[in-house]
Coordinates of C-alpha atoms in Angstrom, one line a residue:
M222 CA -15.7 -29.5 -31.5
S223 CA -13.2 -27.3 -32.0
I224 CA -11.7 -25.4 -29.1
L225 CA -8.7 -22.9 -29.1
V226 CA -7.6 -20.6 -26.2
R227 CA -5.7 -17.7 -27.3
L228 CA -4.4 -14.6 -26.3
A229 CA -7.4 -11.8 -26.3
R230 CA -7.8 -9.2 -28.8
Y231 CA -9.1 -5.8 -28.0
E232 CA -12.0 -6.5 -30.2
D233 CA -12.9 -9.7 -28.1
R234 CA -14.2 -7.5 -25.2
T235 CA -17.7 -7.3 -26.1
A236 CA -17.8 -11.2 -26.4
A237 CA -15.8 -11.7 -23.3
V238 CA -17.9 -9.6 -21.1
A239 CA -20.9 -11.2 -22.3
A240 CA -19.5 -14.7 -21.5
E241 CA -18.8 -13.4 -17.9
T242 CA -22.5 -11.8 -17.4
K243 CA -23.8 -15.3 -18.5
A244 CA -21.4 -17.2 -16.3
V245 CA -21.8 -15.6 -12.9
R246 CA -24.6 -13.8 -11.3
G247 CA -22.4 -11.0 -9.3
L248 CA -19.1 -9.7 -9.0
H249 CA -19.2 -8.6 -12.7
Y250 CA -15.8 -6.6 -13.5
L251 CA -14.2 -7.5 -16.7
D252 CA -15.3 -4.8 -18.4
D253 CA -14.2 -2.3 -15.9
V254 CA -10.6 -4.0 -15.9
W255 CA -10.2 -4.9 -19.4
D256 CA -7.8 -2.3 -20.4
L257 CA -5.7 -3.1 -17.2
F258 CA -5.8 -6.7 -17.9
F259 CA -5.0 -6.3 -21.6
R260 CA -2.1 -4.4 -21.2
D261 CA -0.6 -6.7 -18.7
Q262 CA 2.7 -7.6 -20.3
S263 CA 4.0 -10.5 -17.6
G264 CA 0.7 -12.2 -17.5
E265 CA -1.7 -13.1 -20.2
L266 CA -5.7 -12.1 -20.8
L267 CA -7.0 -15.0 -23.0
V268 CA -10.3 -16.2 -24.6
G269 CA -11.7 -19.5 -25.3
E270 CA -13.2 -20.0 -28.6
V271 CA -15.3 -23.0 -30.1
E272 CA -15.8 -23.1 -33.7
G273 CA -14.4 -19.5 -34.0
K274 CA -16.8 -18.0 -31.4
V275 CA -15.4 -16.1 -28.5
V276 CA -17.4 -18.3 -25.5
A277 CA -15.1 -17.8 -22.4
V278 CA -12.3 -15.8 -20.9
G279 CA -9.6 -16.2 -18.4
K280 CA -6.5 -14.2 -17.0
Y281 CA -3.1 -15.5 -15.8
T282 CA -1.4 -12.9 -13.5
L283 CA 2.0 -12.6 -11.8
L284 CA 2.0 -11.5 -8.6
Y285 CA 4.6 -9.3 -6.5
D286 CA 6.5 -12.5 -5.7
S287 CA 6.4 -14.0 -9.3
S288 CA 3.9 -16.3 -8.4
A289 CA 0.9 -17.1 -10.5
W290 CA -2.7 -16.2 -9.9
L291 CA -5.6 -17.8 -11.9
E292 CA -8.6 -15.6 -12.1
T293 CA -11.8 -14.3 -14.0
L294 CA -12.1 -17.8 -15.8
R295 CA -15.7 -17.7 -17.3
V296 CA -17.2 -19.9 -19.6
D297 CA -20.6 -19.5 -21.1
P298 CA -23.0 -21.9 -19.5
E299 CA -24.1 -23.2 -22.9
Y300 CA -20.6 -24.3 -23.8
Q301 CA -19.6 -25.7 -20.0
S302 CA -18.7 -29.2 -19.5
R303 CA -17.0 -29.6 -22.8
G304 CA -13.3 -29.2 -21.9
I305 CA -13.0 -25.5 -22.2
G306 CA -11.8 -25.2 -18.8
K307 CA -9.2 -27.7 -19.0
A308 CA -8.0 -26.3 -22.1
F309 CA -7.5 -23.1 -20.0
Y310 CA -5.7 -24.7 -17.4
T311 CA -3.3 -26.2 -19.8
R312 CA -2.6 -23.0 -21.1
F313 CA -1.9 -21.4 -17.7
L314 CA 0.3 -24.3 -16.8
E315 CA 2.3 -24.0 -20.3
R316 CA 2.5 -20.5 -19.3
A317 CA 3.8 -21.0 -16.1
A318 CA 6.8 -23.3 -17.0
F319 CA 7.6 -21.1 -19.7
Q320 CA 8.2 -18.4 -17.1
G321 CA 10.0 -20.9 -14.5
V322 CA 6.9 -20.3 -12.2
R323 CA 6.5 -23.0 -9.5
S324 CA 3.9 -21.6 -7.2
L325 CA 0.2 -21.1 -8.9
G326 CA -3.1 -20.1 -7.0
M327 CA -6.9 -19.7 -7.8
Y328 CA -10.0 -19.2 -5.5
T329 CA -13.6 -20.3 -5.7
G330 CA -16.5 -20.5 -3.6
T331 CA -17.1 -23.4 -1.0
S332 CA -19.7 -24.7 -3.0
N333 CA -18.5 -24.6 -6.4
Q334 CA -17.1 -28.4 -6.6
V335 CA -16.9 -28.1 -10.4
S336 CA -14.3 -25.3 -10.2
K337 CA -12.3 -27.3 -6.9
G338 CA -12.5 -30.4 -9.0
L339 CA -11.1 -28.7 -12.0
A340 CA -8.2 -27.1 -9.8
E341 CA -7.7 -30.5 -8.5
R342 CA -7.3 -32.3 -11.5
F343 CA -4.3 -30.3 -12.3
G344 CA -2.5 -30.6 -9.2
F345 CA -4.1 -27.8 -7.1
R346 CA -4.9 -28.6 -3.4
L347 CA -6.9 -26.8 -0.7
A348 CA -4.7 -23.9 1.0
A349 CA -7.1 -22.3 3.3
A350 CA -10.7 -21.1 3.7
Y351 CA -11.9 -17.3 4.0
R352 CA -14.7 -15.3 4.9
G353 CA -15.8 -11.9 3.7
A354 CA -17.3 -9.1 5.5
S355 CA -17.9 -5.1 4.7
W356 CA -18.8 -1.9 6.2
K357 CA -20.8 0.5 3.9
A358 CA -19.9 4.3 4.2
G359 CA -22.4 6.3 5.9
A360 CA -24.1 3.4 7.3
E361 CA -23.4 4.5 11.0
Q362 CA -25.5 6.9 12.6
G363 CA -23.6 10.2 12.8
S364 CA -20.9 9.2 10.4
T365 CA -19.7 12.3 8.5
P366 CA -16.7 12.3 5.8
G367 CA -14.0 14.3 7.1
E368 CA -15.3 14.4 10.8
Q369 CA -12.2 13.0 12.3
D370 CA -8.6 12.4 11.0
P371 CA -8.6 10.1 8.5
W372 CA -5.0 8.7 9.4
Q373 CA -6.1 8.0 13.0
G374 CA -2.4 8.2 14.2
F375 CA -1.3 5.7 11.4
V376 CA 1.9 6.4 9.3
P377 CA 2.9 4.2 6.1
L378 CA 5.7 2.2 6.0
S379 CA 8.7 2.0 3.6
P380 CA 9.1 -1.3 1.9
G381 CA 12.0 -2.6 4.6
Q382 CA 10.1 -1.2 7.5
A383 CA 7.0 -3.4 6.1
V384 CA 9.3 -6.4 5.4
A385 CA 10.7 -6.2 9.1
Q386 CA 7.1 -5.7 11.0
L387 CA 5.2 -8.2 8.6
T388 CA 7.5 -11.1 8.6
P389 CA 6.7 -12.3 11.8
L390 CA 2.9 -12.1 11.1
A391 CA 3.6 -14.3 7.9
A392 CA 1.7 -17.4 9.3
T393 CA -1.3 -15.1 10.4
W394 CA -4.4 -14.9 8.2
D395 CA -3.5 -18.3 6.9
G396 CA -0.7 -17.3 5.1
H397 CA -2.2 -14.8 2.7
L398 CA -3.3 -11.0 2.1
I399 CA -6.2 -10.4 0.3
M400 CA -7.5 -7.6 -2.2
N401 CA -9.8 -7.7 -4.4
R402 CA -10.5 -11.4 -4.1
T403 CA -6.6 -11.9 -5.0
F404 CA -4.8 -14.0 -2.5
Y405 CA -1.2 -13.0 -2.3
P406 CA 1.3 -15.1 -0.4
A407 CA 2.5 -13.5 3.0
N408 CA 6.0 -13.2 2.1
A409 CA 8.5 -10.6 1.9
A410 CA 8.1 -9.9 -1.7
T411 CA 4.6 -9.1 -1.1
F412 CA 5.1 -7.3 1.9
A413 CA 7.5 -4.8 0.0
G414 CA 5.6 -4.9 -3.1
M415 CA 2.5 -3.6 -0.9
A416 CA 4.6 -0.8 0.9
R417 CA 5.9 0.4 -2.4
E418 CA 2.1 1.3 -3.2
G419 CA 1.5 2.6 0.1
K420 CA -0.6 0.0 1.6
V421 CA 1.3 -0.6 4.7
F422 CA 0.3 1.4 8.0
Y423 CA 1.6 1.2 11.3
H424 CA 0.3 3.1 14.6
P425 CA 3.4 3.4 16.5
L426 CA 1.5 4.0 20.3
S427 CA -0.1 0.7 19.9
G428 CA 1.7 -1.4 17.7
S429 CA -0.8 -2.2 15.5
I430 CA -0.3 -2.8 11.5
C431 CA -2.5 -3.2 8.7
V432 CA -2.6 -3.3 5.0
L433 CA -5.3 -1.5 3.3
G434 CA -5.8 -0.4 -0.3
Y435 CA -7.0 -2.0 -3.7
R436 CA -5.7 -3.8 -6.5
F437 CA -7.9 -2.2 -9.0
L438 CA -11.4 -0.7 -9.1
G439 CA -10.3 1.4 -6.2
E440 CA -13.6 3.5 -6.9
R441 CA -15.6 0.4 -5.2
G442 CA -13.7 0.4 -2.1
L443 CA -10.7 -0.4 0.1
H444 CA -9.9 -3.8 1.1
L445 CA -8.5 -4.6 4.5
A446 CA -5.9 -7.2 3.7
L447 CA -4.1 -7.9 7.0
A448 CA -4.6 -6.5 10.5
A449 CA -2.8 -7.1 13.7
G450 CA -3.0 -5.2 16.9
D451 CA -5.7 -3.0 18.4
I452 CA -8.3 -4.5 15.8
P453 CA -11.1 -1.5 16.6
R454 CA -8.4 1.0 16.1
I455 CA -7.9 -0.4 12.9
L456 CA -11.3 -0.8 11.7
A457 CA -11.8 2.9 12.7
F458 CA -8.9 3.9 10.6
S459 CA -10.1 1.8 7.7
K460 CA -13.5 3.6 8.1
A461 CA -12.1 7.0 8.1
R462 CA -9.9 6.4 5.3
V463 CA -13.0 5.1 3.2
E464 CA -14.9 8.1 4.2
Q465 CA -12.6 10.8 3.5
L466 CA -11.6 9.4 0.2
A467 CA -15.3 9.5 -0.6
L468 CA -15.5 5.6 -1.2
P469 CA -18.4 3.5 -0.8
Q470 CA -17.0 0.6 1.4
V471 CA -14.2 -1.4 2.9
T472 CA -14.1 -5.2 2.9
I473 CA -11.9 -7.8 4.4
M474 CA -11.5 -11.5 4.1
F475 CA -10.5 -13.5 7.1
P476 CA -10.0 -16.8 8.5
P477 CA -13.5 -18.3 9.7
A478 CA -11.8 -19.9 12.8
E479 CA -10.8 -15.9 13.9
Q480 CA -14.1 -15.8 15.9
K481 CA -13.0 -12.8 18.1
L482 CA -12.0 -10.9 15.0
Q483 CA -15.4 -11.7 13.6
E484 CA -16.8 -10.7 16.7
Q485 CA -15.0 -7.2 16.6
L486 CA -16.1 -6.7 12.9
L487 CA -19.9 -7.4 13.8
A488 CA -19.4 -5.1 16.7
G489 CA -18.0 -2.7 14.4
G490 CA -20.9 -2.6 12.0
F491 CA -19.4 -5.2 9.6
V492 CA -21.8 -7.2 7.6
L493 CA -20.6 -11.0 6.8
E494 CA -20.9 -12.1 3.2
A495 CA -23.4 -15.2 2.5
A496 CA -20.6 -17.8 1.8
D497 CA -17.1 -18.2 2.4
C498 CA -14.6 -19.4 -0.3
I499 CA -11.4 -21.4 -0.7
V500 CA -8.0 -21.3 -1.9
M501 CA -6.5 -23.7 -4.3
E502 CA -2.7 -23.8 -4.6
R503 CA -0.3 -25.5 -6.5
H504 CA 3.4 -25.9 -5.9
G505 CA 6.6 -27.4 -7.6

C-alpha cells in the first residue's frame, strides 16, 4: 500500500473535510478554518494519500513560543491501522527538526488509547489532564445582552504588564493556557502574544487576572484560558463579554484537581463536558 503525506493543495479541501467527518463524531471545524490553516506559512497543512486518494489530514502549527502544536489529525476509519498516523508523525518531526523546534504537543481524549499510544511511540509523554465546561449565553434567567457594563472593571494589559502579572502564575493551570483546545505553554512568549492580541485582562481593585478570547472560530464563543483571583468576578466578566458580543457561549478547560474552581463553575451555571482530555508533550 502506497502512503504519501504531503502539503495540502486547496482543491484537497472537500476530501480532507470528508475524512474529518468520517473520523470524528463531533468537533468538526476543518472546513471553517481551512483558509486559515492553508495560508499558515510557518506551519503545514498536510493530507495523507493512499494510492492517490486523500484519506487523511493533519496540521503542524507553531505557537507564540515557537513550540509546535500537532492538531486536526484525522484518518478515514476505512484506512486506519495502516500506518498513516505514523507517516504524519514522521513528517511532523521532520518539520520540527528542520525548524529547530525542540518542544511539541498534542491532545486527545482520556479514552483514546490509540492516539495516546501513537504519540508515545514518537517520544511524547503525558504532561497534564484537563476538564472542560461551558456556559451558554441566555441560559440564566434575566440574562440580557448589554444589561451591565461588559468590562466589569477589567482592563486589557500590555505585553509587558501581562508578562509581569502572569509569570508568577505560570505553574498554575498545570502549565498551560487553553483556547480552542490548543494547549499553549504558560511562558513569557505566550503571555506577551496573548496580550498583543488583546486577550489578557486585569481587575485592579481585586487583583484578579484572566486570559479570555479565541484562537479561531470566534463566532462560536470565547475561551477562558486562565483565571486567578476572584473567580466569580472573572466568570461574570466572561459572561458579560460573551453577551455584549452576541456570542453563544464561553468555555473553559481546567485541571480536574481544582475542585474549588469546579464548584465555582457549577455554581455559576457552567456545565461540565462528558469526558476529560490529556496533553502529550515531547521535549528535546
